[in-house]
Amino acid sequence: MLHLRIIVPSARTEEVVAELTSTVGTAHLVVLPGAARDPAGDLVLCDVAREAADELLRRLRASGLAEVGSVSVEDIDLSLSERSERAQEEAPGAGVDAVLWESLIDSTQEESRLTFTFLVFLTVATMLAACGVLLDSAILIVGAMVVGPELGPLAGVCTSLAAWAPRLGLRSLAALLVGFPLAMLLTAAFSLVMDGFGVFSKAQFEQPHPTVEFVWQPDIMSFVVALLAGVAGMVSLTSAKSAALVGVTISVTTVPAAGHAALALSYGHVTEALGSMLQLGVNLAGILVAGTLTLLVQKLSWAWVRNMVPTRRSRSAG
């Protein structure tokens, strides 16, 4: 269940209340006249089943309520209420399958901005990957994958295409197109500095690295893994399964490929650098294709569920 906190001008309270009461899957409606001060108006509280929330939020936004008031949404961790259980039974589909597009767009906007924090995480992750390649350490490579923040902008691009939000897509692409080259440039400089201090060496780089050589040797499996990661990543975001999202970050070779490319370029190994850049491009492309298609399938399937699955209320009416 989700909890809605709505501030609405007093003249429109009855309109909003009617909207809430007519929505299948709502419960625990509370109206506090004159409780709101900024903006001034009434405070309306309501719980709604997750599977019914997306359509309700879309209608509230279309009514212009966001311009004259506000709508806040919170997850309810526990609700001891028979009315709450009945509301979830009445709503069509399953809550875990529902996509809250407003929430998804909002969260991906936050994670896809080209910010100082994003650049720091991406640069540090790329440097960790360079260290992992040089030491032939799978642990460092996995650590770099976990630290890398690139799934945020990737999810932003996928969401922008599926929900047609061009501004979100452009912002996300900017984060990727600026972030990766800058992180690689700083990592190449970092490698040269470490070489100057005797921590890194060209001889060490040219030694065999059997544990991490997959980083710069893309093949068809690289694309297959990226496709699977794109599917899992989008489903984990839409269902709020953060544990699954961690697994997705470990499965894709984006940051490690960028780290090796920077290291190879700093030592003049252009061929290996090109292989890493190809690996990076294959992974990015696979995630974007699969992620976008996954969201479109979810969008279409959920529309079918809403239209085809009868609700408890409609069955009893019949």
PDB file of C-alpha atoms in Angstrom:
ATOM      1  CA  MET A   1       0.000   0.000   0.000  1.00  0.00           C
ATOM      2  CA  LEU A   2       0.958   3.627  -0.567  1.00  0.00           C
ATOM      3  CA  HIS A   3       0.010   6.638   1.523  1.00  0.00           C
ATOM      4  CA  LEU A   4      -1.063   9.843  -0.244  1.00  0.00           C
ATOM      5  CA  ARG A   5      -0.825  13.242   1.421  1.00  0.00           C
ATOM      6  CA  ILE A   6      -2.640  15.814  -0.693  1.00  0.00           C
ATOM      7  CA  ILE A   7      -2.870  19.571  -0.161  1.00  0.00           C
ATOM      8  CA  VAL A   8      -5.767  20.951  -2.166  1.00  0.00           C
ATOM      9  CA  PRO A   9      -7.506  24.351  -2.329  1.00  0.00           C
ATOM     10  CA  SER A  10     -10.719  24.225  -0.311  1.00  0.00           C
ATOM     11  CA  ALA A  11     -12.823  24.930  -3.412  1.00  0.00           C
ATOM     12  CA  ARG A  12     -11.545  21.735  -5.041  1.00  0.00           C
ATOM     13  CA  THR A  13     -11.604  19.383  -2.050  1.00  0.00           C
ATOM     14  CA  GLU A  14     -14.880  17.691  -2.964  1.00  0.00           C
ATOM     15  CA  GLU A  15     -13.593  17.116  -6.493  1.00  0.00           C
ATOM     16  CA  VAL A  16     -10.463  15.395  -5.181  1.00  0.00           C
ATOM     17  CA  VAL A  17     -12.414  13.391  -2.607  1.00  0.00           C
ATOM     18  CA  ALA A  18     -14.765  12.182  -5.333  1.00  0.00           C
ATOM     19  CA  GLU A  19     -11.755  11.125  -7.416  1.00  0.00           C
ATOM     20  CA  LEU A  20     -10.297   9.152  -4.515  1.00  0.00           C
ATOM     21  CA  THR A  21     -13.534   7.457  -3.508  1.00  0.00           C
ATOM     22  CA  SER A  22     -14.279   6.421  -7.094  1.00  0.00           C
ATOM     23  CA  THR A  23     -10.854   4.778  -7.474  1.00  0.00           C
ATOM     24  CA  VAL A  24     -10.826   1.048  -6.848  1.00  0.00           C
ATOM     25  CA  GLY A  25      -8.140   0.156  -4.305  1.00  0.00           C
ATOM     26  CA  THR A  26      -8.339   3.183  -1.983  1.00  0.00           C
ATOM     27  CA  ALA A  27      -8.924   3.148   1.756  1.00  0.00           C
ATOM     28  CA  HIS A  28      -8.641   5.215   4.952  1.00  0.00           C
ATOM     29  CA  LEU A  29      -9.758   8.547   3.494  1.00  0.00           C
ATOM     30  CA  VAL A  30      -9.259  11.495   5.871  1.00  0.00           C
ATOM     31  CA  VAL A  31     -10.099  15.170   5.215  1.00  0.00           C
ATOM     32  CA  LEU A  32      -8.719  17.914   7.485  1.00  0.00           C
ATOM     33  CA  PRO A  33     -10.360  21.212   6.468  1.00  0.00           C
ATOM     34  CA  GLY A  34      -8.074  24.236   6.571  1.00  0.00           C
ATOM     35  CA  ALA A  35      -5.111  22.254   7.954  1.00  0.00           C
ATOM     36  CA  ALA A  36      -2.672  23.354   5.255  1.00  0.00           C
ATOM     37  CA  ARG A  37      -0.949  26.735   5.437  1.00  0.00           C
ATOM     38  CA  ASP A  38       1.616  26.750   2.582  1.00  0.00           C
ATOM     39  CA  PRO A  39      -0.030  26.363   0.172  1.00  0.00           C
ATOM     40  CA  ALA A  40      -3.253  27.177   1.962  1.00  0.00           C
ATOM     41  CA  GLY A  41      -6.065  24.665   1.727  1.00  0.00           C
ATOM     42  CA  ASP A  42      -7.349  21.363   3.038  1.00  0.00           C
ATOM     43  CA  LEU A  43      -5.259  18.314   3.839  1.00  0.00           C
ATOM     44  CA  VAL A  44      -6.519  15.049   2.345  1.00  0.00           C
ATOM     45  CA  LEU A  45      -5.003  11.735   3.428  1.00  0.00           C
ATOM     46  CA  CYS A  46      -5.621   8.420   1.726  1.00  0.00           C
ATOM     47  CA  ASP A  47      -4.109   4.961   1.310  1.00  0.00           C
ATOM     48  CA  VAL A  48      -4.121   3.307  -2.098  1.00  0.00           C
ATOM     49  CA  ALA A  49      -3.043  -0.090  -3.375  1.00  0.00           C
ATOM     50  CA  ARG A  50       0.168   0.106  -5.380  1.00  0.00           C
ATOM     51  CA  GLU A  51      -1.501  -1.492  -8.392  1.00  0.00           C
ATOM     52  CA  ALA A  52      -4.125   1.276  -8.475  1.00  0.00           C
ATOM     53  CA  ALA A  53      -1.793   4.195  -7.720  1.00  0.00           C
ATOM     54  CA  ASP A  54      -0.318   4.926 -11.147  1.00  0.00           C
ATOM     55  CA  GLU A  55      -3.641   5.684 -12.840  1.00  0.00           C
ATOM     56  CA  LEU A  56      -4.802   7.729  -9.844  1.00  0.00           C
ATOM     57  CA  LEU A  57      -1.613   9.808  -9.795  1.00  0.00           C
ATOM     58  CA  ARG A  58      -1.905  10.389 -13.531  1.00  0.00           C
ATOM     59  CA  ARG A  59      -5.435  11.734 -13.120  1.00  0.00           C
ATOM     60  CA  LEU A  60      -4.434  13.961 -10.193  1.00  0.00           C
ATOM     61  CA  ARG A  61      -1.581  15.452 -12.215  1.00  0.00           C
ATOM     62  CA  ALA A  62      -3.852  15.955 -15.235  1.00  0.00           C
ATOM     63  CA  SER A  63      -6.274  17.878 -13.022  1.00  0.00           C
ATOM     64  CA  GLY A  64      -3.590  20.489 -12.365  1.00  0.00           C
ATOM     65  CA  LEU A  65      -3.385  19.719  -8.666  1.00  0.00           C
ATOM     66  CA  ALA A  66       0.407  19.855  -8.689  1.00  0.00           C
ATOM     67  CA  GLU A  67       0.260  23.516  -9.735  1.00  0.00           C
ATOM     68  CA  VAL A  68      -2.140  24.678  -7.001  1.00  0.00           C
ATOM     69  CA  GLY A  69      -1.376  22.177  -4.251  1.00  0.00           C
ATOM     70  CA  SER A  70       0.767  19.102  -3.764  1.00  0.00           C
ATOM     71  CA  VAL A  71       0.662  15.320  -3.812  1.00  0.00           C
ATOM     72  CA  SER A  72       3.156  13.350  -1.715  1.00  0.00           C
ATOM     73  CA  VAL A  73       3.486   9.574  -1.841  1.00  0.00           C
ATOM     74  CA  GLU A  74       5.025   7.297   0.793  1.00  0.00           C
ATOM     75  CA  ASP A  75       5.382   3.522   1.061  1.00  0.00           C
ATOM     76  CA  ILE A  76       3.515   1.870   3.922  1.00  0.00           C
ATOM     77  CA  ASP A  77       5.676  -0.820   5.479  1.00  0.00           C
ATOM     78  CA  LEU A  78       2.880  -2.269   7.601  1.00  0.00           C
ATOM     79  CA  SER A  79      -0.877  -1.738   7.643  1.00  0.00           C
ATOM     80  CA  LEU A  80      -3.016  -3.705  10.115  1.00  0.00           C
ATOM     81  CA  SER A  81      -6.390  -3.149   8.526  1.00  0.00           C
ATOM     82  CA  GLU A  82      -8.997  -5.388   6.944  1.00  0.00           C
ATOM     83  CA  ARG A  83     -10.085  -2.425   4.810  1.00  0.00           C
ATOM     84  CA  SER A  84      -6.522  -2.144   3.515  1.00  0.00           C
ATOM     85  CA  GLU A  85      -6.458  -5.843   2.607  1.00  0.00           C
ATOM     86  CA  ARG A  86      -9.805  -5.514   0.865  1.00  0.00           C
ATOM     87  CA  ALA A  87      -8.584  -2.512  -1.126  1.00  0.00           C
ATOM     88  CA  GLN A  88      -5.620  -4.520  -2.399  1.00  0.00           C
ATOM     89  CA  GLU A  89      -7.899  -7.403  -3.367  1.00  0.00           C
ATOM     90  CA  GLU A  90     -10.235  -5.050  -5.239  1.00  0.00           C
ATOM     91  CA  ALA A  91      -7.441  -3.484  -7.287  1.00  0.00           C
ATOM     92  CA  PRO A  92      -6.563  -5.358 -10.489  1.00  0.00           C
ATOM     93  CA  GLY A  93      -3.250  -7.185 -10.840  1.00  0.00           C
ATOM     94  CA  ALA A  94      -0.454  -7.564  -8.319  1.00  0.00           C
ATOM     95  CA  GLY A  95       1.279  -4.659  -6.627  1.00  0.00           C
ATOM     96  CA  VAL A  96       4.758  -6.023  -7.305  1.00  0.00           C
ATOM     97  CA  ASP A  97       4.045  -5.928 -11.057  1.00  0.00           C
ATOM     98  CA  ALA A  98       2.725  -2.365 -11.094  1.00  0.00           C
ATOM     99  CA  VAL A  99       4.920   0.394 -12.531  1.00  0.00           C
ATOM    100  CA  LEU A 100       4.579   3.784 -10.866  1.00  0.00           C
ATOM    101  CA  TRP A 101       5.716   5.941 -13.761  1.00  0.00           C
ATOM    102  CA  GLU A 102       5.645   9.169 -11.779  1.00  0.00           C
ATOM    103  CA  SER A 103       7.902   7.608  -9.141  1.00  0.00           C
ATOM    104  CA  LEU A 104      10.167   5.991 -11.739  1.00  0.00           C
ATOM    105  CA  ILE A 105      10.661   9.261 -13.626  1.00  0.00           C
ATOM    106  CA  ASP A 106      11.311  11.146 -10.396  1.00  0.00           C
ATOM    107  CA  SER A 107      13.868   8.637  -9.093  1.00  0.00           C
ATOM    108  CA  THR A 108      15.724   8.335 -12.400  1.00  0.00           C
ATOM    109  CA  GLN A 109      15.873  12.122 -12.712  1.00  0.00           C
ATOM    110  CA  GLU A 110      17.643  12.243  -9.367  1.00  0.00           C
ATOM    111  CA  GLU A 111      20.105   9.473 -10.302  1.00  0.00           C
ATOM    112  CA  SER A 112      20.847  10.608 -13.859  1.00  0.00           C
ATOM    113  CA  ARG A 113      22.092  14.155 -13.355  1.00  0.00           C
ATOM    114  CA  LEU A 114      25.640  15.095 -14.287  1.00  0.00           C
ATOM    115  CA  THR A 115      26.656  16.120 -10.775  1.00  0.00           C
ATOM    116  CA  PHE A 116      29.933  16.354  -8.916  1.00  0.00           C
ATOM    117  CA  THR A 117      28.935  13.316  -6.840  1.00  0.00           C
ATOM    118  CA  PHE A 118      28.177  11.266  -9.961  1.00  0.00           C
ATOM    119  CA  LEU A 119      31.548  12.177 -11.490  1.00  0.00           C
ATOM    120  CA  VAL A 120      33.407  11.338  -8.274  1.00  0.00           C
ATOM    121  CA  PHE A 121      31.804   7.906  -7.998  1.00  0.00           C
ATOM    122  CA  LEU A 122      32.357   7.126 -11.680  1.00  0.00           C
ATOM    123  CA  THR A 123      35.977   8.303 -11.602  1.00  0.00           C
ATOM    124  CA  VAL A 124      36.807   6.405  -8.414  1.00  0.00           C
ATOM    125  CA  ALA A 125      35.144   3.290  -9.797  1.00  0.00           C
ATOM    126  CA  THR A 126      37.145   3.586 -13.024  1.00  0.00           C
ATOM    127  CA  MET A 127      40.381   4.012 -11.048  1.00  0.00           C
ATOM    128  CA  LEU A 128      39.523   0.968  -8.932  1.00  0.00           C
ATOM    129  CA  ALA A 129      38.956  -0.978 -12.141  1.00  0.00           C
ATOM    130  CA  ALA A 130      42.372   0.088 -13.425  1.00  0.00           C
ATOM    131  CA  CYS A 131      43.938  -1.166 -10.205  1.00  0.00           C
ATOM    132  CA  GLY A 132      42.005  -4.417 -10.531  1.00  0.00           C
ATOM    133  CA  VAL A 133      43.250  -4.947 -14.087  1.00  0.00           C
ATOM    134  CA  LEU A 134      46.844  -4.242 -13.165  1.00  0.00           C
ATOM    135  CA  LEU A 135      46.715  -6.594 -10.162  1.00  0.00           C
ATOM    136  CA  ASP A 136      44.585  -9.167 -12.027  1.00  0.00           C
ATOM    137  CA  SER A 137      42.165  -8.977  -9.100  1.00  0.00           C
ATOM    138  CA  ALA A 138      38.579 -10.102  -9.602  1.00  0.00           C
ATOM    139  CA  ILE A 139      37.679  -8.651  -6.189  1.00  0.00           C
ATOM    140  CA  LEU A 140      38.731  -5.149  -7.225  1.00  0.00           C
ATOM    141  CA  ILE A 141      36.880  -5.490 -10.531  1.00  0.00           C
ATOM    142  CA  VAL A 142      33.684  -6.475  -8.708  1.00  0.00           C
ATOM    143  CA  GLY A 143      34.212  -3.607  -6.268  1.00  0.00           C
ATOM    144  CA  ALA A 144      34.524  -1.174  -9.174  1.00  0.00           C
ATOM    145  CA  MET A 145      31.297  -2.519 -10.675  1.00  0.00           C
ATOM    146  CA  VAL A 146      29.427  -1.958  -7.410  1.00  0.00           C
ATOM    147  CA  VAL A 147      30.774   1.590  -6.939  1.00  0.00           C
ATOM    148  CA  GLY A 148      29.991   2.658 -10.508  1.00  0.00           C
ATOM    149  CA  PRO A 149      26.840   4.855 -10.736  1.00  0.00           C
ATOM    150  CA  GLU A 150      26.224   4.415 -14.460  1.00  0.00           C
ATOM    151  CA  LEU A 151      22.995   2.433 -14.077  1.00  0.00           C
ATOM    152  CA  GLY A 152      21.221   5.627 -13.012  1.00  0.00           C
ATOM    153  CA  PRO A 153      21.686   7.446 -16.339  1.00  0.00           C
ATOM    154  CA  LEU A 154      21.115   4.214 -18.253  1.00  0.00           C
ATOM    155  CA  ALA A 155      17.787   3.770 -16.470  1.00  0.00           C
ATOM    156  CA  GLY A 156      17.040   7.414 -17.221  1.00  0.00           C
ATOM    157  CA  VAL A 157      17.490   6.891 -20.957  1.00  0.00           C
ATOM    158  CA  CYS A 158      15.321   3.756 -20.913  1.00  0.00           C
ATOM    159  CA  THR A 159      12.601   5.497 -18.913  1.00  0.00           C
ATOM    160  CA  SER A 160      12.657   8.543 -21.178  1.00  0.00           C
ATOM    161  CA  LEU A 161      12.118   6.358 -24.241  1.00  0.00           C
ATOM    162  CA  ALA A 162       9.381   4.218 -22.680  1.00  0.00           C
ATOM    163  CA  ALA A 163       7.528   7.146 -21.075  1.00  0.00           C
ATOM    164  CA  TRP A 164       8.526   9.681 -23.749  1.00  0.00           C
ATOM    165  CA  ALA A 165      10.271  12.168 -21.467  1.00  0.00           C
ATOM    166  CA  PRO A 166      12.857  13.799 -23.796  1.00  0.00           C
ATOM    167  CA  ARG A 167      14.356  16.113 -21.163  1.00  0.00           C
ATOM    168  CA  LEU A 168      15.128  13.160 -18.911  1.00  0.00           C
ATOM    169  CA  GLY A 169      16.724  11.315 -21.828  1.00  0.00           C
ATOM    170  CA  LEU A 170      18.945  14.241 -22.825  1.00  0.00           C
ATOM    171  CA  ARG A 171      20.052  14.775 -19.228  1.00  0.00           C
ATOM    172  CA  SER A 172      20.888  11.079 -18.853  1.00  0.00           C
ATOM    173  CA  LEU A 173      22.789  10.940 -22.151  1.00  0.00           C
ATOM    174  CA  ALA A 174      24.789  14.001 -21.093  1.00  0.00           C
ATOM    175  CA  ALA A 175      25.793  12.240 -17.872  1.00  0.00           C
ATOM    176  CA  LEU A 176      27.022   9.196 -19.820  1.00  0.00           C
ATOM    177  CA  LEU A 177      28.696  11.044 -22.709  1.00  0.00           C
ATOM    178  CA  VAL A 178      30.512  13.463 -20.418  1.00  0.00           C
ATOM    179  CA  GLY A 179      31.017  11.205 -17.412  1.00  0.00           C
ATOM    180  CA  PHE A 180      32.776   8.250 -19.036  1.00  0.00           C
ATOM    181  CA  PRO A 181      35.311  10.224 -21.134  1.00  0.00           C
ATOM    182  CA  LEU A 182      36.142  12.452 -18.171  1.00  0.00           C
ATOM    183  CA  ALA A 183      36.524   9.478 -15.827  1.00  0.00           C
ATOM    184  CA  MET A 184      38.769   7.722 -18.345  1.00  0.00           C
ATOM    185  CA  LEU A 185      40.884  10.844 -18.826  1.00  0.00           C
ATOM    186  CA  LEU A 186      41.369  11.264 -15.083  1.00  0.00           C
ATOM    187  CA  THR A 187      42.123   7.557 -14.713  1.00  0.00           C
ATOM    188  CA  ALA A 188      44.774   7.759 -17.444  1.00  0.00           C
ATOM    189  CA  ALA A 189      46.351  10.691 -15.585  1.00  0.00           C
ATOM    190  CA  PHE A 190      46.103   8.713 -12.342  1.00  0.00           C
ATOM    191  CA  SER A 191      47.887   5.775 -13.990  1.00  0.00           C
ATOM    192  CA  LEU A 192      50.744   7.976 -15.172  1.00  0.00           C
ATOM    193  CA  VAL A 193      51.113   9.492 -11.700  1.00  0.00           C
ATOM    194  CA  MET A 194      51.189   6.022 -10.130  1.00  0.00           C
ATOM    195  CA  ASP A 195      53.750   4.982 -12.725  1.00  0.00           C
ATOM    196  CA  GLY A 196      55.871   8.000 -11.798  1.00  0.00           C
ATOM    197  CA  PHE A 197      55.834   6.913  -8.159  1.00  0.00           C
ATOM    198  CA  GLY A 198      56.724   3.358  -9.144  1.00  0.00           C
ATOM    199  CA  VAL A 199      53.384   1.892  -8.038  1.00  0.00           C
ATOM    200  CA  PHE A 200      52.276   1.051 -11.595  1.00  0.00           C
ATOM    201  CA  SER A 201      54.566  -0.050 -14.403  1.00  0.00           C
ATOM    202  CA  LYS A 202      54.250  -0.804 -18.094  1.00  0.00           C
ATOM    203  CA  ALA A 203      55.869  -4.196 -17.571  1.00  0.00           C
ATOM    204  CA  GLN A 204      53.216  -5.049 -15.005  1.00  0.00           C
ATOM    205  CA  PHE A 205      50.476  -4.002 -17.421  1.00  0.00           C
ATOM    206  CA  GLU A 206      51.938  -6.153 -20.228  1.00  0.00           C
ATOM    207  CA  GLN A 207      51.971  -9.284 -18.098  1.00  0.00           C
ATOM    208  CA  PRO A 208      49.193 -11.854 -18.653  1.00  0.00           C
ATOM    209  CA  HIS A 209      46.003 -11.123 -16.722  1.00  0.00           C
ATOM    210  CA  PRO A 210      43.915 -14.282 -17.142  1.00  0.00           C
ATOM    211  CA  THR A 211      41.400 -13.428 -14.418  1.00  0.00           C
ATOM    212  CA  VAL A 212      40.263 -10.120 -15.911  1.00  0.00           C
ATOM    213  CA  GLU A 213      41.070 -10.461 -19.610  1.00  0.00           C
ATOM    214  CA  PHE A 214      37.346 -10.639 -20.410  1.00  0.00           C
ATOM    215  CA  VAL A 215      37.279  -6.885 -19.790  1.00  0.00           C
ATOM    216  CA  TRP A 216      38.938  -6.081 -23.118  1.00  0.00           C
ATOM    217  CA  GLN A 217      37.785  -9.122 -25.130  1.00  0.00           C
ATOM    218  CA  PRO A 218      34.114  -8.553 -26.065  1.00  0.00           C
ATOM    219  CA  ASP A 219      32.139 -11.349 -27.685  1.00  0.00           C
ATOM    220  CA  ILE A 220      28.522 -12.329 -28.239  1.00  0.00           C
ATOM    221  CA  MET A 221      28.205 -13.345 -24.591  1.00  0.00           C
ATOM    222  CA  SER A 222      29.042  -9.788 -23.578  1.00  0.00           C
ATOM    223  CA  PHE A 223      25.947  -8.580 -25.417  1.00  0.00           C
ATOM    224  CA  VAL A 224      23.796 -11.418 -24.055  1.00  0.00           C
ATOM    225  CA  VAL A 225      24.825 -10.630 -20.473  1.00  0.00           C
ATOM    226  CA  ALA A 226      24.141  -6.936 -21.071  1.00  0.00           C
ATOM    227  CA  LEU A 227      20.657  -7.758 -22.385  1.00  0.00           C
ATOM    228  CA  LEU A 228      19.877  -9.892 -19.350  1.00  0.00           C
ATOM    229  CA  ALA A 229      21.252  -7.208 -17.039  1.00  0.00           C
ATOM    230  CA  GLY A 230      19.071  -4.600 -18.727  1.00  0.00           C
ATOM    231  CA  VAL A 231      15.954  -6.698 -18.137  1.00  0.00           C
ATOM    232  CA  ALA A 232      16.840  -7.422 -14.513  1.00  0.00           C
ATOM    233  CA  GLY A 233      17.823  -3.813 -13.871  1.00  0.00           C
ATOM    234  CA  MET A 234      14.547  -2.330 -15.081  1.00  0.00           C
ATOM    235  CA  VAL A 235      12.414  -4.908 -13.264  1.00  0.00           C
ATOM    236  CA  SER A 236      14.357  -4.304 -10.038  1.00  0.00           C
ATOM    237  CA  LEU A 237      13.806  -0.554 -10.353  1.00  0.00           C
ATOM    238  CA  THR A 238      10.092  -0.780 -11.074  1.00  0.00           C
ATOM    239  CA  SER A 239       9.502  -3.314  -8.292  1.00  0.00           C
ATOM    240  CA  ALA A 240      11.875  -1.622  -5.801  1.00  0.00           C
ATOM    241  CA  LYS A 241      14.016  -4.765  -5.473  1.00  0.00           C
ATOM    242  CA  SER A 242      17.317  -3.096  -4.542  1.00  0.00           C
ATOM    243  CA  ALA A 243      19.052  -6.391  -3.787  1.00  0.00           C
ATOM    244  CA  ALA A 244      18.547  -7.484  -7.386  1.00  0.00           C
ATOM    245  CA  LEU A 245      19.917  -4.157  -8.593  1.00  0.00           C
ATOM    246  CA  VAL A 246      23.229  -4.818  -6.817  1.00  0.00           C
ATOM    247  CA  GLY A 247      23.488  -8.081  -8.718  1.00  0.00           C
ATOM    248  CA  VAL A 248      22.911  -6.223 -11.974  1.00  0.00           C
ATOM    249  CA  THR A 249      25.799  -3.828 -11.283  1.00  0.00           C
ATOM    250  CA  ILE A 250      28.133  -6.790 -10.777  1.00  0.00           C
ATOM    251  CA  SER A 251      27.108  -8.482 -14.023  1.00  0.00           C
ATOM    252  CA  VAL A 252      27.953  -5.743 -16.527  1.00  0.00           C
ATOM    253  CA  THR A 253      31.418  -4.757 -17.721  1.00  0.00           C
ATOM    254  CA  THR A 254      31.039  -1.029 -18.207  1.00  0.00           C
ATOM    255  CA  VAL A 255      33.297   0.545 -15.577  1.00  0.00           C
ATOM    256  CA  PRO A 256      35.979  -2.204 -15.814  1.00  0.00           C
ATOM    257  CA  ALA A 257      36.149  -1.690 -19.567  1.00  0.00           C
ATOM    258  CA  ALA A 258      36.547   2.068 -19.098  1.00  0.00           C
ATOM    259  CA  GLY A 259      39.275   1.509 -16.511  1.00  0.00           C
ATOM    260  CA  HIS A 260      41.241  -0.830 -18.750  1.00  0.00           C
ATOM    261  CA  ALA A 261      40.860   1.484 -21.751  1.00  0.00           C
ATOM    262  CA  ALA A 262      42.309   4.379 -19.764  1.00  0.00           C
ATOM    263  CA  LEU A 263      45.170   2.214 -18.519  1.00  0.00           C
ATOM    264  CA  ALA A 264      45.925   0.873 -22.003  1.00  0.00           C
ATOM    265  CA  LEU A 265      45.911   4.347 -23.556  1.00  0.00           C
ATOM    266  CA  SER A 266      48.277   5.664 -20.887  1.00  0.00           C
ATOM    267  CA  TYR A 267      50.773   2.944 -21.889  1.00  0.00           C
ATOM    268  CA  GLY A 268      50.207   3.294 -25.640  1.00  0.00           C
ATOM    269  CA  HIS A 269      48.347  -0.008 -26.192  1.00  0.00           C
ATOM    270  CA  VAL A 270      45.786   1.350 -28.613  1.00  0.00           C
ATOM    271  CA  THR A 271      44.502  -2.032 -29.847  1.00  0.00           C
ATOM    272  CA  GLU A 272      43.636  -3.219 -26.343  1.00  0.00           C
ATOM    273  CA  ALA A 273      42.112   0.175 -25.570  1.00  0.00           C
ATOM    274  CA  LEU A 274      39.847  -0.138 -28.617  1.00  0.00           C
ATOM    275  CA  GLY A 275      38.806  -3.607 -27.453  1.00  0.00           C
ATOM    276  CA  SER A 276      37.841  -2.203 -24.062  1.00  0.00           C
ATOM    277  CA  MET A 277      35.924   0.664 -25.643  1.00  0.00           C
ATOM    278  CA  LEU A 278      34.058  -1.852 -27.796  1.00  0.00           C
ATOM    279  CA  GLN A 279      33.249  -3.847 -24.662  1.00  0.00           C
ATOM    280  CA  LEU A 280      31.974  -0.652 -23.049  1.00  0.00           C
ATOM    281  CA  GLY A 281      29.817   0.176 -26.070  1.00  0.00           C
ATOM    282  CA  VAL A 282      28.410  -3.373 -26.299  1.00  0.00           C
ATOM    283  CA  ASN A 283      27.399  -3.323 -22.639  1.00  0.00           C
ATOM    284  CA  LEU A 284      25.832   0.130 -22.812  1.00  0.00           C
ATOM    285  CA  ALA A 285      23.914  -0.744 -25.985  1.00  0.00           C
ATOM    286  CA  GLY A 286      22.678  -4.059 -24.593  1.00  0.00           C
ATOM    287  CA  ILE A 287      21.412  -2.491 -21.366  1.00  0.00           C
ATOM    288  CA  LEU A 288      19.674   0.354 -23.205  1.00  0.00           C
ATOM    289  CA  VAL A 289      17.944  -1.950 -25.703  1.00  0.00           C
ATOM    290  CA  ALA A 290      16.820  -4.518 -23.143  1.00  0.00           C
ATOM    291  CA  GLY A 291      15.890  -1.943 -20.517  1.00  0.00           C
ATOM    292  CA  THR A 292      13.710   0.060 -22.893  1.00  0.00           C
ATOM    293  CA  LEU A 293      11.982  -3.031 -24.273  1.00  0.00           C
ATOM    294  CA  THR A 294      11.367  -4.313 -20.744  1.00  0.00           C
ATOM    295  CA  LEU A 295       9.662  -1.078 -19.715  1.00  0.00           C
ATOM    296  CA  LEU A 296       7.540  -1.070 -22.876  1.00  0.00           C
ATOM    297  CA  VAL A 297       6.474  -4.672 -22.243  1.00  0.00           C
ATOM    298  CA  GLN A 298       5.618  -3.794 -18.640  1.00  0.00           C
ATOM    299  CA  LYS A 299       3.645  -0.786 -19.809  1.00  0.00           C
ATOM    300  CA  LEU A 300       1.629  -2.781 -22.342  1.00  0.00           C
ATOM    301  CA  SER A 301       1.090  -5.793 -20.099  1.00  0.00           C
ATOM    302  CA  TRP A 302      -0.096  -3.663 -17.202  1.00  0.00           C
ATOM    303  CA  ALA A 303      -2.516  -1.818 -19.480  1.00  0.00           C
ATOM    304  CA  TRP A 304      -3.868  -5.222 -20.527  1.00  0.00           C
ATOM    305  CA  VAL A 305      -4.225  -6.299 -16.888  1.00  0.00           C
ATOM    306  CA  ARG A 306      -6.170  -3.148 -15.995  1.00  0.00           C
ATOM    307  CA  ASN A 307      -8.522  -3.666 -18.942  1.00  0.00           C
ATOM    308  CA  MET A 308      -8.968  -7.434 -18.769  1.00  0.00           C
ATOM    309  CA  VAL A 309      -8.832  -8.441 -15.110  1.00  0.00           C
ATOM    310  CA  PRO A 310     -12.136  -7.707 -13.345  1.00  0.00           C
ATOM    311  CA  THR A 311     -11.902  -6.073  -9.942  1.00  0.00           C
ATOM    312  CA  ARG A 312     -13.605  -7.395  -6.832  1.00  0.00           C
ATOM    313  CA  ARG A 313     -15.955  -4.399  -6.867  1.00  0.00           C
ATOM    314  CA  SER A 314     -16.990  -4.886 -10.507  1.00  0.00           C
ATOM    315  CA  ARG A 315     -17.560  -8.619  -9.956  1.00  0.00           C
ATOM    316  CA  SER A 316     -19.789  -8.009  -6.980  1.00  0.00           C
ATOM    317  CA  ALA A 317     -21.683  -5.329  -8.933  1.00  0.00           C
ATOM    318  CA  GLY A 318     -22.293  -7.834 -11.696  1.00  0.00           C
TER     319      GLY A 318
END
